[in-house]
Each structure stands twice: as structure tokens, then as C-alpha cells.
Amino acid sequence: MRTWSLWAVALALVLAAGCGKDKAQACSGAQDCGDGEVCEAGACQTPDEMVECNGDPDCDGGFRCVANVCEQIPIVDMGPSNNTPDMSDTEPDMNFDNIPPQIVSVTPADQATDVALDSTVVIVFDEALRASSVNIESIELRDPANGVVQANISYDDATFTVTVAPQSPLRQATPYRVIVTTFVRDAADNGLAEQFVSKFYSAYSEPTGIRAVAERWAPHIYQTLGETTGGGVNVDLPTVVDFDGNLKARDNRTTARISSTRNRAAVYYNVVETKTHYFVLYTMYYPLRLATDPFEHDFTGAVMVVDKATDTLMLVDGVRVQNGTDTNLGFKPNDSVVSGTGQPQQLRDFDPAALEDGTHYPLFVPAGVHEACAFPIDGNPPFCSHEAGKFPGAGVLLKPAAAGQRYSDAVDAVAPLYPDTPYKEMTYALVELPSTLWVRRTDVGSELLWQATQVYTPIGMDRPATTSGGSPIVLPTLLVSDDATNFGKPPFQWLRTSTENNPGQWLVDPAYLLLNRYDFGMPWSQEYCFNVFLDINLRNDAANPECGSDT
């Protein structure tokens, strides 16, 4: 703790006043000058006039801004342990305390994950602080939209500890930043040397019933392969964005092409629930698009719309992702009452008996361009890059399981849809979208995941545009890539059209958007029971019996 007695301060001022400045001494910094002097223009000088200032940064080292003028800070050697001047010194040390306070630790730690929603932030400093400098202006907790989280801030002088206690629980699967500004001062009025920023990620606890819905309707993926040797096999196997474990996107093309790389198959999923339907999204990520001269990154996917009352699949709304306008690929069982409204580009029927094991839609994904297609329908496969009735080239059938396999684990099998074509079978893992890509939606930077973010703006009157707590929803745009054309557009941006600038609404607000694209011919609720993007969870809520439960 840095303190001084009035006697020592007076003595310091007397000694400083006696220092002459008839001849300036050359210097390269304040350390070359005498007590009370500053290094200006290569020479030691004692200021004759008070320098006007608006804050401490306007003053030289050893000075502080008081009443809009720079005043010298007198500090003397206070002795080894008793907080009184060291009288054994023939000349007290005229050292200025310009050493800023430092942060010893912060909890949750920087980059901590799965942080409990009832957590408080604890910041420990290396010395006592000026208590009045610890407040909501100097220490902040901010959400993804850069909004200040309302919190109670307290300071313990005995342990040099600041505690930031949010007034409400943290949101699930959300990145937060702890910001300590230079307005935090120590007892000698030194500010923090520079602004301190730490980041952590809150936990996501998915309702048990939600996972069961995703497993029940997970598609069987008929995937053709452009290459089956070396790293080339990774081009057409869906996997996680962070398959190489470095939380960096721009090297995925290089890493995937390494011959020793063997990606495990994985598919992201997310479930949105209304009082009448489930919207089950499945997202496939591929490290490359096109087998020759490839672009880095590619996404595709589809959402299954399930009627809760009858437990039946009503619609599969797939997407062909492009770097510009995306394309809907709509398919429905031929006994479904869903019909087109003229807005969807494509809506075709299929025999519900084709659902494998009763619930698993056979999703066809051609190599290279990775469209979420239907299997051949009456000899006319819409939007699919394969010959009707034929599974061209090498391919695998991927089925959901507890763990995803590598291509080397695939086994020879007989494809139900292509019995005369050699192919292999393997498993893919279902990976939560909220706890992986969504929670890291603000990881923007050339050595991180995303190029930029944008604030979600829906179309439609009175549609939710913020979380239930009123915070703007921030969506990532594209995975980082050095390619001039970037196909790394995640589902947070899908289905931007030339007439509607509403990227992400297909994911965030499917109950509204799909109702406007299709006629479901039956009662339809747009009230959400569970929607992680809008921060809504009414499951197990006695006041909303139409919502599911976890039991």
C-alpha cells in the first residue's frame, strides 16, 4: 500500500523547490533527470507553469491532473514495514509513485467455457484501490451486442478484490466480456496502465426432451464422395468447423487436405419448439466446396417440421447455400396437408414409406456442391446433381449415432435406395449448435472464426427482434477465409433473398417464415416454447401445458 506522511510530503516539496534549472541536463527519459524534473525535448526541465489538462493522460509522468492543471505527485520512501518515513536515510528517496495497479486474476478466467448462469465475476488486484473509483463506470460486464449487463459492484479493501454480481442470471450459450477501464485508480491515484478485457462463455443446458426430438428425426445422409483417398476424403464428409481443434477457420482447407487428417463425421442440430410444432434444424459443414480448385468452407442443411400432436413429419425445407442468394428445396410426404403459396422455389412430394426406420428422412448431398437434396422422385430429382435412380461414383450412407466415425471406419453395405451401387456405411455424431457455433458468435478476427457480425433484423409486423430480455441479437456472417468468394455462410445467414433482407430469420423465427412460405392447412401456433436464439424456455412451465417437458 502506497501512503505518505504530511512531514514527508512537505520535505519533498522543499527539496524539489530548491532544485535549480539554470542549465538543462540532456536526457532520454525521466530516469535521467533529477527529482521534480521531466524530460522534455531531450533536456531535463522543471515546469515553471502549471500545464492545463483534462485528465491524467495529458500530464507528464509523475504528475496528475487536479482542477484542470498538472500537479506533481510527491512520494517518499516510507520504510520497509511500518508506514512511517525511513529516518535512517540521510536523504529521503524522492521517488514518484507512478506504478499503476495490476490485475492478479479474474474469475471466470479469460476464455473460460461452460460458465454457470449464476456466476459472479471476481477481479483481484495487487494493491489497494481508491474505493470511489470502483463503480459501474470503471468496471463493466457486456453482452454480445455490447450492451452493459446490469450488475452490483463491490470492493473489499482487505483483499484488493472487486466483485461484479449480475442482477439477473446470465443467458445460455452467450459470450460475455469483462472490461476494466483506466478509471480504476490506486491509493496514489494511478490509473490502470491500459484497459483490461477478458472474455468468457456461459453454459448451455439443453432440455433432455429436445435432444430426443433431434435424434428421432435425424436424417440418413446419402453422401457422394469426390475422393476416397488421403485428405481428399475430408472434402465431402460433414464435420465440425473446429475439426482441427484450433478454433480458427482460415486454415481449414490446408488442414483438411493433409493426408493424415481423418475427420470424424458430425452434423450440427438445433430444435425450436412452438405450442404446435418442432422445427429441427440439421446443418452440415464441409471444409471445402468443389473437388477441384476448391473454395474454403461450405455449408448446407435442412429443417424438419414435425407436428407435435400427431408426431409426424410435415415438411422438409432444405437449402442450397450460395455466396449470394440461397435457394429453398421443399419436400413433403404425399399425405401431408402442406401446400405451396407460390413463394417457395420448389415443393415436391415423396412417399412417407421412404422414411427409413419410420422417421429418418433420406437426405441426398452431392459431392462438391453440397446441396440438401431429395432422393430421386419419380425419375425427376429436383435440384440434385445426380442421375435419377443412380448413386454416382463412390458414396457413403451416414446414420446418426452416439459417436461419429472416420471414413476408414466405414463398412461395406447395401444402400436401400441404391441396391446395385457399391457404397459404404458409417455414423455421424449429432452436435449441439448452441453450445458450439452459436456460443462463439462474436469470435471475430482473422485468426478466429468469423469475419464480422450483424444485428438481426426480421421482416414481418411485431416479430421478435431481440431476446426476451430486450437485448439485440447478434449473428455471425461468414467464416474467415482468404478466398475472394466465401461459401462459409452459416445457418445464421441463410435464405437472404433479393427482395427480403432478413438473414437468419429462417433459423431464429421459423414459425413465422415458414408459415409465409407454405400453407400448412391446419392450426398453427407462432408462440415459442423453446427458442435459444430468442432466449425463451417455457418447457416444464405449468402455465403453458402445450409446451414439452423434460420428463
PDB file of C-alpha atoms in Angstrom, residues 23-148:
ATOM      1  CA  LYS A  23      21.497  24.640 -17.244  1.00  0.00           C
ATOM      2  CA  ALA A  24      19.353  21.899 -18.700  1.00  0.00           C
ATOM      3  CA  GLN A  25      20.747  18.396 -18.455  1.00  0.00           C
ATOM      4  CA  ALA A  26      20.482  16.176 -21.543  1.00  0.00           C
ATOM      5  CA  CYS A  27      18.122  13.205 -21.149  1.00  0.00           C
ATOM      6  CA  SER A  28      16.379  10.412 -22.994  1.00  0.00           C
ATOM      7  CA  GLY A  29      13.739   9.856 -20.334  1.00  0.00           C
ATOM      8  CA  ALA A  30      12.603  10.882 -16.860  1.00  0.00           C
ATOM      9  CA  GLN A  31      15.065   8.426 -15.307  1.00  0.00           C
ATOM     10  CA  ASP A  32      17.965  10.676 -16.438  1.00  0.00           C
ATOM     11  CA  CYS A  33      16.576  13.715 -14.623  1.00  0.00           C
ATOM     12  CA  GLY A  34      16.588  14.932 -11.063  1.00  0.00           C
ATOM     13  CA  ASP A  35      13.753  14.943  -8.569  1.00  0.00           C
ATOM     14  CA  GLY A  36      10.810  17.022  -9.687  1.00  0.00           C
ATOM     15  CA  GLU A  37      12.087  17.246 -13.275  1.00  0.00           C
ATOM     16  CA  VAL A  38      10.679  15.915 -16.509  1.00  0.00           C
ATOM     17  CA  CYS A  39      12.388  15.095 -19.793  1.00  0.00           C
ATOM     18  CA  GLU A  40      11.153  17.467 -22.497  1.00  0.00           C
ATOM     19  CA  ALA A  41      12.739  17.825 -25.968  1.00  0.00           C
ATOM     20  CA  GLY A  42      15.848  15.893 -24.836  1.00  0.00           C
ATOM     21  CA  ALA A  43      16.541  18.081 -21.788  1.00  0.00           C
ATOM     22  CA  CYS A  44      15.638  17.841 -18.102  1.00  0.00           C
ATOM     23  CA  GLN A  45      13.271  20.652 -17.143  1.00  0.00           C
ATOM     24  CA  THR A  46      11.342  21.739 -14.051  1.00  0.00           C
ATOM     25  CA  PRO A  47       7.982  23.162 -15.152  1.00  0.00           C
ATOM     26  CA  ASP A  48       7.675  26.884 -14.361  1.00  0.00           C
ATOM     27  CA  GLU A  49       3.961  26.930 -15.079  1.00  0.00           C
ATOM     28  CA  MET A  50       1.177  24.522 -14.423  1.00  0.00           C
ATOM     29  CA  VAL A  51       0.168  22.724 -17.633  1.00  0.00           C
ATOM     30  CA  GLU A  52      -3.523  22.747 -18.414  1.00  0.00           C
ATOM     31  CA  CYS A  53      -5.150  19.306 -18.651  1.00  0.00           C
ATOM     32  CA  ASN A  54      -8.449  17.469 -18.970  1.00  0.00           C
ATOM     33  CA  GLY A  55      -7.216  14.253 -17.383  1.00  0.00           C
ATOM     34  CA  ASP A  56      -4.104  12.431 -16.178  1.00  0.00           C
ATOM     35  CA  PRO A  57      -3.065  11.303 -19.713  1.00  0.00           C
ATOM     36  CA  ASP A  58      -2.436  14.997 -20.570  1.00  0.00           C
ATOM     37  CA  CYS A  59       0.252  15.221 -17.860  1.00  0.00           C
ATOM     38  CA  ASP A  60       3.870  14.009 -17.797  1.00  0.00           C
ATOM     39  CA  GLY A  61       4.948  11.048 -15.697  1.00  0.00           C
ATOM     40  CA  GLY A  62       4.978  11.911 -12.005  1.00  0.00           C
ATOM     41  CA  PHE A  63       2.173  14.420 -12.444  1.00  0.00           C
ATOM     42  CA  ARG A  64      -1.602  14.177 -12.115  1.00  0.00           C
ATOM     43  CA  CYS A  65      -4.458  16.377 -13.321  1.00  0.00           C
ATOM     44  CA  VAL A  66      -6.046  18.337 -10.478  1.00  0.00           C
ATOM     45  CA  ALA A  67      -8.569  21.097 -11.169  1.00  0.00           C
ATOM     46  CA  ASN A  68      -7.536  21.095 -14.851  1.00  0.00           C
ATOM     47  CA  VAL A  69      -3.812  21.675 -14.177  1.00  0.00           C
ATOM     48  CA  CYS A  70      -0.940  19.174 -13.922  1.00  0.00           C
ATOM     49  CA  GLU A  71       0.428  18.904 -10.396  1.00  0.00           C
ATOM     50  CA  GLN A  72       3.483  16.960  -9.247  1.00  0.00           C
ATOM     51  CA  ILE A  73       2.846  13.804  -7.211  1.00  0.00           C
ATOM     52  CA  PRO A  74       5.270  13.770  -4.226  1.00  0.00           C
ATOM     53  CA  ILE A  75       6.057  10.294  -2.897  1.00  0.00           C
ATOM     54  CA  VAL A  76       8.853   9.374  -0.478  1.00  0.00           C
ATOM     55  CA  ASP A  77      10.348   6.131   0.773  1.00  0.00           C
ATOM     56  CA  MET A  78       8.042   5.012   3.586  1.00  0.00           C
ATOM     57  CA  GLY A  79      10.451   2.494   5.117  1.00  0.00           C
ATOM     58  CA  PRO A  80      10.363  -1.289   4.998  1.00  0.00           C
ATOM     59  CA  SER A  81       7.322  -2.154   7.097  1.00  0.00           C
ATOM     60  CA  ASN A  82       5.880   0.450   9.490  1.00  0.00           C
ATOM     61  CA  ASN A  83       4.391   3.000   7.085  1.00  0.00           C
ATOM     62  CA  THR A  84       6.500   5.851   8.546  1.00  0.00           C
ATOM     63  CA  PRO A  85       9.392   7.660   6.858  1.00  0.00           C
ATOM     64  CA  ASP A  86      12.694   5.782   6.971  1.00  0.00           C
ATOM     65  CA  MET A  87      14.645   8.185   9.265  1.00  0.00           C
ATOM     66  CA  SER A  88      17.866   6.215   8.780  1.00  0.00           C
ATOM     67  CA  ASP A  89      18.095   7.671   5.279  1.00  0.00           C
ATOM     68  CA  THR A  90      20.174  10.873   5.220  1.00  0.00           C
ATOM     69  CA  GLU A  91      18.090  11.910   2.237  1.00  0.00           C
ATOM     70  CA  PRO A  92      14.560  10.575   1.758  1.00  0.00           C
ATOM     71  CA  ASP A  93      14.005   8.894  -1.628  1.00  0.00           C
ATOM     72  CA  MET A  94      12.138  11.345  -3.857  1.00  0.00           C
ATOM     73  CA  ASN A  95      10.509   8.609  -5.983  1.00  0.00           C
ATOM     74  CA  PHE A  96       7.175   9.281  -7.611  1.00  0.00           C
ATOM     75  CA  ASP A  97       4.572   6.513  -7.270  1.00  0.00           C
ATOM     76  CA  ASN A  98       3.619   6.256 -10.907  1.00  0.00           C
ATOM     77  CA  ILE A  99       3.283   2.476 -10.833  1.00  0.00           C
ATOM     78  CA  PRO A 100      -0.247   1.548 -11.935  1.00  0.00           C
ATOM     79  CA  PRO A 101      -2.261  -1.140 -10.182  1.00  0.00           C
ATOM     80  CA  GLN A 102      -2.276  -4.555 -11.814  1.00  0.00           C
ATOM     81  CA  ILE A 103      -4.848  -7.313 -12.078  1.00  0.00           C
ATOM     82  CA  VAL A 104      -3.640 -10.520 -10.445  1.00  0.00           C
ATOM     83  CA  SER A 105      -6.540 -12.747 -11.502  1.00  0.00           C
ATOM     84  CA  VAL A 106     -10.052 -12.723 -12.914  1.00  0.00           C
ATOM     85  CA  THR A 107     -12.727 -15.375 -12.420  1.00  0.00           C
ATOM     86  CA  PRO A 108     -14.170 -16.713 -14.690  1.00  0.00           C
ATOM     87  CA  ALA A 109     -10.806 -16.872 -16.408  1.00  0.00           C
ATOM     88  CA  ASP A 110     -10.261 -15.461 -19.869  1.00  0.00           C
ATOM     89  CA  GLN A 111     -11.750 -17.848 -22.491  1.00  0.00           C
ATOM     90  CA  ALA A 112     -13.471 -19.948 -19.817  1.00  0.00           C
ATOM     91  CA  THR A 113     -16.344 -22.061 -21.168  1.00  0.00           C
ATOM     92  CA  ASP A 114     -19.468 -23.602 -19.634  1.00  0.00           C
ATOM     93  CA  VAL A 115     -19.653 -20.823 -17.046  1.00  0.00           C
ATOM     94  CA  ALA A 116     -22.630 -21.252 -14.715  1.00  0.00           C
ATOM     95  CA  LEU A 117     -25.514 -18.850 -15.283  1.00  0.00           C
ATOM     96  CA  ASP A 118     -25.495 -17.707 -11.639  1.00  0.00           C
ATOM     97  CA  SER A 119     -21.784 -16.845 -11.663  1.00  0.00           C
ATOM     98  CA  THR A 120     -20.276 -13.614 -10.361  1.00  0.00           C
ATOM     99  CA  VAL A 121     -17.106 -12.029 -11.734  1.00  0.00           C
ATOM    100  CA  VAL A 122     -14.239 -11.708  -9.224  1.00  0.00           C
ATOM    101  CA  ILE A 123     -11.245  -9.476 -10.013  1.00  0.00           C
ATOM    102  CA  VAL A 124      -8.209  -9.435  -7.692  1.00  0.00           C
ATOM    103  CA  PHE A 125      -5.691  -6.540  -7.808  1.00  0.00           C
ATOM    104  CA  ASP A 126      -2.123  -6.358  -6.496  1.00  0.00           C
ATOM    105  CA  GLU A 127      -2.715  -3.354  -4.211  1.00  0.00           C
ATOM    106  CA  ALA A 128      -5.389  -1.265  -2.560  1.00  0.00           C
ATOM    107  CA  LEU A 129      -7.657   0.753  -4.796  1.00  0.00           C
ATOM    108  CA  ARG A 130      -9.365   4.063  -4.315  1.00  0.00           C
ATOM    109  CA  ALA A 131     -12.807   2.741  -3.434  1.00  0.00           C
ATOM    110  CA  SER A 132     -14.601   5.616  -5.147  1.00  0.00           C
ATOM    111  CA  SER A 133     -13.013   4.599  -8.474  1.00  0.00           C
ATOM    112  CA  VAL A 134     -14.639   1.153  -8.385  1.00  0.00           C
ATOM    113  CA  ASN A 135     -18.085   1.635  -9.913  1.00  0.00           C
ATOM    114  CA  ILE A 136     -20.328   0.889 -12.870  1.00  0.00           C
ATOM    115  CA  GLU A 137     -18.419   3.388 -14.996  1.00  0.00           C
ATOM    116  CA  SER A 138     -14.984   1.848 -14.464  1.00  0.00           C
ATOM    117  CA  ILE A 139     -15.849  -1.879 -14.454  1.00  0.00           C
ATOM    118  CA  GLU A 140     -18.381  -3.385 -16.844  1.00  0.00           C
ATOM    119  CA  LEU A 141     -19.812  -6.697 -17.959  1.00  0.00           C
ATOM    120  CA  ARG A 142     -21.004  -6.560 -21.583  1.00  0.00           C
ATOM    121  CA  ASP A 143     -23.159  -8.901 -23.698  1.00  0.00           C
ATOM    122  CA  PRO A 144     -22.741  -9.855 -27.405  1.00  0.00           C
ATOM    123  CA  ALA A 145     -24.479  -6.657 -28.556  1.00  0.00           C
ATOM    124  CA  ASN A 146     -22.038  -4.623 -26.430  1.00  0.00           C
ATOM    125  CA  GLY A 147     -24.827  -3.805 -24.001  1.00  0.00           C
ATOM    126  CA  VAL A 148     -23.912  -3.297 -20.349  1.00  0.00           C
TER     127      VAL A 148
END
